[in-house]
Amino acid sequence: MYFFSGVNIRYLQITLPIQSEEEIIEKYRTIVAKYPKIKLAIIDHITSASAMKMPVERLTQLCHEHEVLVLIDGAHAPGQLELDLSKINPDFYVGNFHKWCYTSRHCGFLYVSSKHEGEIRPVVTSNFKDRSLVEQFTYWGTCDNSSFFTLKTALEFHNSLGGTNAINKYTRELLHKAVSMFEVEMGLQLLPVPISMRAPRMAVIQSPINPQDLGCGSTDELTVQIWKMYRIQPAFVTINGETWMRLSCNVYNNMHDYQTICRTLIQIKSELKN
């Protein structure tokens, strides 16, 4: 958007702790009232760094009441949540299948409300430019679309595991045990957000180390450094200026994985003291 003159980007700041979804709703209500010229709201369905499940249905309704279009970034939603776009009613929705639906990378989808079909164009223009919306986005010249063919088998595998609810039951229980272990062994606390806003397959807890402890300039560098040194990969993130650690959980994870992370972090803390 920075490439277009006359466009201003407004960021909604979310601070911790969050007591309820109502706090988020009110923050959005305040900003759309303060800036009545806002045309488009981009909302994460599940935030990446903080793993918060946003109340997208209510936020979409609120934005529409103020004549603001809604684009939902659902990168972490398909497979992790049961999606009902007719209920959410966004103007646009994008999502990935490779994160939680077991496809290969470069497999995702774009939803466009029927009322906007004539207004959307793909970035790459091909000889399908005057055809339907689906055809325009299907044929991008030499773009490799082979990953799309993994979706059918991936969804069959997803369903063979019991589907979204069954997988989430396993991951929620495992994450609960893992978080409890980190609380007991290292005194680390869970990100202070309401249960209704917690993603079912990710948990964010306090980090016992900071980037500077290992000579890193950012949490991204810390994530890479920990992988190189110890071959574990929790995602270190910065939230409200503090370092946190995001744990992901899937059907191939077990308690041993999180015990390994915990033992390694205890080892690192011990090494830093010496």
Coordinates of C-alpha atoms in Angstrom, one line a residue:
M1 CA 0.0 0.0 0.0
Y2 CA 2.9 2.3 0.5
F3 CA 3.4 2.4 -3.3
F4 CA 0.1 4.2 -3.7
S5 CA 0.0 7.9 -3.0
G6 CA -2.8 9.2 -0.7
V7 CA -3.1 5.9 1.2
N8 CA -2.6 6.0 5.0
I9 CA -2.3 2.9 7.2
R10 CA -3.7 2.9 10.7
Y11 CA -2.4 0.3 13.1
L12 CA -4.6 -0.8 16.0
Q13 CA -2.4 -1.4 19.1
I14 CA -3.4 -4.3 21.3
T15 CA -1.8 -4.4 24.7
L16 CA -1.7 -7.1 27.4
P17 CA -3.3 -8.3 29.4
I18 CA -6.6 -8.8 27.6
Q19 CA -9.6 -9.6 29.8
S20 CA -12.2 -10.3 27.3
E21 CA -13.2 -10.2 23.6
E22 CA -15.1 -7.1 24.4
E23 CA -11.9 -5.2 24.8
I24 CA -10.9 -6.0 21.2
I25 CA -14.3 -5.1 19.9
E26 CA -14.2 -1.7 21.7
K27 CA -10.7 -1.0 20.3
Y28 CA -12.0 -1.5 16.8
R29 CA -15.1 0.5 17.5
T30 CA -13.0 3.4 18.7
I31 CA -10.6 3.4 15.7
V32 CA -13.3 3.2 13.0
A33 CA -15.1 6.1 14.8
K34 CA -11.9 8.1 15.1
Y35 CA -11.0 7.6 11.4
P36 CA -14.2 7.7 9.5
K37 CA -12.4 7.6 6.1
I38 CA -11.1 4.0 6.7
K39 CA -12.0 2.0 3.7
L40 CA -10.5 -1.5 4.5
A41 CA -9.8 -3.4 7.7
I42 CA -7.2 -6.2 7.5
I43 CA -7.8 -8.6 10.4
D44 CA -6.0 -11.7 11.4
H45 CA -8.3 -14.7 12.1
I46 CA -5.5 -16.2 14.3
T47 CA -2.6 -13.8 14.9
S48 CA 0.8 -15.3 14.1
A49 CA 3.1 -14.2 16.9
S50 CA 0.6 -14.1 19.7
A51 CA -1.6 -17.0 18.6
M52 CA -4.8 -15.2 19.4
K53 CA -8.1 -16.2 17.8
M54 CA -9.8 -12.9 17.0
P55 CA -13.6 -12.5 17.1
V56 CA -13.8 -12.0 13.4
E57 CA -17.5 -12.5 13.0
R58 CA -18.3 -9.6 15.4
L59 CA -15.5 -7.5 14.0
T60 CA -16.7 -7.9 10.5
Q61 CA -20.2 -6.9 11.5
L62 CA -18.8 -3.8 13.3
C63 CA -16.7 -2.8 10.3
H64 CA -19.6 -3.2 7.9
E65 CA -21.8 -1.0 10.1
H66 CA -19.2 1.7 9.5
E67 CA -19.0 0.9 5.7
V68 CA -15.5 -0.5 6.1
L69 CA -14.6 -3.5 3.9
V70 CA -13.0 -6.4 5.6
L71 CA -10.1 -8.6 4.5
I72 CA -9.4 -11.5 6.9
D73 CA -5.9 -13.0 6.9
G74 CA -6.6 -16.6 7.7
A75 CA -3.1 -18.0 7.3
H76 CA -3.4 -20.1 10.4
A77 CA -7.1 -20.8 10.3
P78 CA -7.9 -23.6 7.8
G79 CA -7.5 -27.0 9.5
Q80 CA -7.1 -25.4 12.9
L81 CA -10.7 -23.9 12.9
E82 CA -14.0 -24.9 11.4
L83 CA -14.5 -22.2 8.8
D84 CA -17.9 -20.9 7.9
L85 CA -17.4 -17.9 5.6
S86 CA -21.1 -17.4 5.1
K87 CA -21.4 -16.8 8.9
I88 CA -18.3 -14.6 9.1
N89 CA -19.4 -12.7 6.0
P90 CA -16.1 -11.0 5.1
D91 CA -15.6 -9.1 1.8
F92 CA -12.3 -11.0 1.3
Y93 CA -10.7 -14.0 3.0
V94 CA -7.3 -15.5 2.3
G95 CA -6.0 -18.7 3.9
N96 CA -3.2 -21.3 3.7
F97 CA -3.6 -25.1 3.6
H98 CA 0.0 -26.0 4.2
K99 CA 0.2 -24.8 7.8
W100 CA -2.5 -27.0 9.4
C101 CA -4.1 -29.0 6.6
Y102 CA -1.0 -31.0 5.7
T103 CA -0.7 -29.9 2.0
S104 CA 2.6 -28.9 0.4
R105 CA 3.6 -25.3 0.5
H106 CA 2.1 -22.7 -1.9
C107 CA -1.4 -24.1 -1.4
G108 CA -4.0 -21.7 -0.3
F109 CA -7.2 -19.9 -1.3
L110 CA -8.8 -16.6 -1.9
Y111 CA -12.4 -15.9 -1.2
V112 CA -14.1 -12.9 -2.7
S113 CA -17.6 -11.9 -1.9
S114 CA -19.8 -12.0 -5.0
K115 CA -20.5 -8.3 -4.7
H116 CA -16.8 -7.6 -5.4
E117 CA -16.0 -10.1 -8.1
G118 CA -15.8 -7.4 -10.8
E119 CA -13.3 -5.3 -8.8
I120 CA -10.6 -7.9 -8.1
R121 CA -7.7 -8.7 -10.4
P122 CA -4.6 -11.0 -9.9
V123 CA -1.2 -9.4 -9.7
V124 CA -0.1 -11.3 -12.8
T125 CA -2.0 -10.5 -15.9
S126 CA -2.4 -13.3 -18.5
N127 CA -4.4 -14.0 -21.6
F128 CA -7.3 -15.0 -19.2
K129 CA -7.6 -11.3 -18.1
D130 CA -11.1 -10.9 -19.6
R131 CA -12.5 -14.2 -18.2
S132 CA -14.2 -15.1 -14.9
L133 CA -12.6 -14.3 -11.5
V134 CA -11.7 -18.0 -11.0
E135 CA -10.1 -18.3 -14.5
Q136 CA -8.1 -15.1 -14.0
F137 CA -6.6 -16.5 -10.8
T138 CA -6.2 -20.0 -12.1
Y139 CA -3.9 -19.3 -15.1
W140 CA -0.8 -17.4 -14.2
G141 CA 1.4 -18.4 -17.1
T142 CA 4.4 -20.4 -15.8
C143 CA 3.4 -20.4 -12.2
D144 CA 3.7 -23.9 -10.7
N145 CA 0.2 -25.0 -9.5
S146 CA 1.2 -28.6 -8.7
S147 CA 0.8 -28.0 -4.9
F148 CA -2.9 -27.5 -5.4
F149 CA -3.2 -31.2 -6.3
T150 CA -2.1 -32.2 -2.8
L151 CA -5.2 -30.7 -1.2
K152 CA -7.6 -33.6 -1.8
T153 CA -5.2 -36.2 -0.2
A154 CA -4.3 -33.8 2.6
L155 CA -8.0 -33.2 3.5
E156 CA -8.6 -36.9 3.4
F157 CA -5.8 -37.5 5.8
H158 CA -7.1 -34.6 8.0
N159 CA -10.5 -36.2 8.1
S160 CA -9.1 -39.7 8.7
L161 CA -7.6 -38.3 12.0
G162 CA -11.1 -37.4 13.1
G163 CA -11.2 -33.9 11.6
T164 CA -10.7 -30.5 13.2
N165 CA -12.4 -31.1 16.5
A166 CA -10.6 -34.5 17.2
I167 CA -7.2 -33.0 16.3
N168 CA -7.8 -30.0 18.4
K169 CA -8.8 -32.1 21.4
Y170 CA -5.5 -33.8 21.2
T171 CA -3.5 -30.6 20.8
R172 CA -5.3 -28.7 23.5
E173 CA -4.7 -31.4 26.0
L174 CA -1.1 -31.8 25.0
L175 CA -0.4 -28.0 25.1
H176 CA -2.1 -27.8 28.5
K177 CA 0.3 -30.4 29.9
A178 CA 3.3 -28.7 28.2
V179 CA 2.4 -25.3 29.5
S180 CA 1.8 -26.7 33.0
M181 CA 5.3 -28.3 32.9
F182 CA 6.9 -24.9 31.9
E183 CA 5.1 -23.2 34.8
V184 CA 6.3 -25.8 37.3
E185 CA 9.8 -26.3 36.0
M186 CA 10.7 -22.7 35.0
G187 CA 8.0 -20.5 36.4
L188 CA 6.9 -19.3 32.9
Q189 CA 3.4 -17.9 32.5
L190 CA 0.9 -18.2 29.7
L191 CA 0.1 -15.1 27.6
P192 CA -2.7 -13.3 29.5
V193 CA -5.6 -13.6 27.0
P194 CA -9.1 -15.1 27.6
I195 CA -9.6 -18.8 26.8
S196 CA -12.0 -18.0 24.0
M197 CA -9.1 -16.2 22.2
R198 CA -6.5 -18.9 22.4
A199 CA -5.7 -20.8 19.3
P200 CA -6.3 -24.6 19.7
R201 CA -2.9 -25.7 18.4
M202 CA -0.5 -22.9 19.6
A203 CA 0.4 -21.5 23.0
V204 CA 2.5 -18.5 23.9
I205 CA 4.4 -18.4 27.1
Q206 CA 7.1 -16.2 28.6
S207 CA 10.6 -16.7 27.3
P208 CA 13.3 -17.5 29.9
I209 CA 15.9 -15.9 27.5
N210 CA 16.2 -12.8 25.5
P211 CA 17.9 -12.2 22.1
Q212 CA 20.8 -10.3 23.7
D213 CA 21.6 -13.3 26.0
L214 CA 22.9 -15.1 22.9
G215 CA 24.2 -12.0 21.0
C216 CA 21.2 -11.8 18.8
G217 CA 19.6 -8.6 17.5
S218 CA 16.0 -9.8 17.3
T219 CA 13.7 -12.7 18.3
D220 CA 13.8 -14.0 14.7
E221 CA 17.6 -14.2 15.0
L222 CA 17.2 -15.9 18.4
T223 CA 14.9 -18.6 16.9
V224 CA 17.5 -19.3 14.2
Q225 CA 20.3 -19.4 16.7
I226 CA 18.6 -21.8 19.1
W227 CA 17.9 -24.1 16.1
K228 CA 21.5 -24.1 15.0
M229 CA 22.9 -24.7 18.4
Y230 CA 20.4 -27.1 20.0
R231 CA 18.2 -28.3 17.1
I232 CA 14.9 -27.2 18.8
Q233 CA 12.6 -24.7 17.3
P234 CA 10.2 -22.8 19.5
A235 CA 9.3 -19.5 17.9
F236 CA 10.6 -16.6 19.9
V237 CA 8.5 -13.5 19.4
T238 CA 8.3 -9.9 20.6
I239 CA 5.0 -8.8 22.1
N240 CA 4.6 -5.4 23.7
G241 CA 8.3 -5.1 23.9
E242 CA 8.9 -8.4 25.8
T243 CA 10.2 -11.7 24.6
W244 CA 7.7 -14.6 24.5
M245 CA 7.9 -18.1 23.1
R246 CA 5.3 -19.7 20.8
L247 CA 4.8 -23.4 21.0
S248 CA 3.0 -25.2 18.1
C249 CA 1.3 -28.5 18.4
N250 CA 0.2 -31.1 15.9
V251 CA -0.7 -34.8 15.7
Y252 CA 2.9 -35.8 15.3
N253 CA 4.0 -34.1 18.5
N254 CA 4.1 -35.7 22.0
M255 CA 5.1 -34.7 25.5
H256 CA 8.8 -35.7 24.9
D257 CA 9.1 -32.8 22.4
Y258 CA 8.2 -30.2 25.0
Q259 CA 10.3 -31.9 27.7
T260 CA 13.3 -31.6 25.3
I261 CA 12.6 -27.9 24.9
C262 CA 12.2 -27.4 28.6
R263 CA 15.5 -29.3 29.4
T264 CA 17.4 -27.3 26.8
L265 CA 16.2 -24.0 28.0
I266 CA 17.1 -24.9 31.6
Q267 CA 20.6 -25.9 30.3
I268 CA 20.9 -22.5 28.4
K269 CA 19.9 -20.6 31.6
S270 CA 22.5 -22.5 33.5
E271 CA 25.2 -21.8 30.9
L272 CA 24.4 -18.1 31.0
K273 CA 24.9 -18.0 34.7
N274 CA 28.4 -19.5 34.5

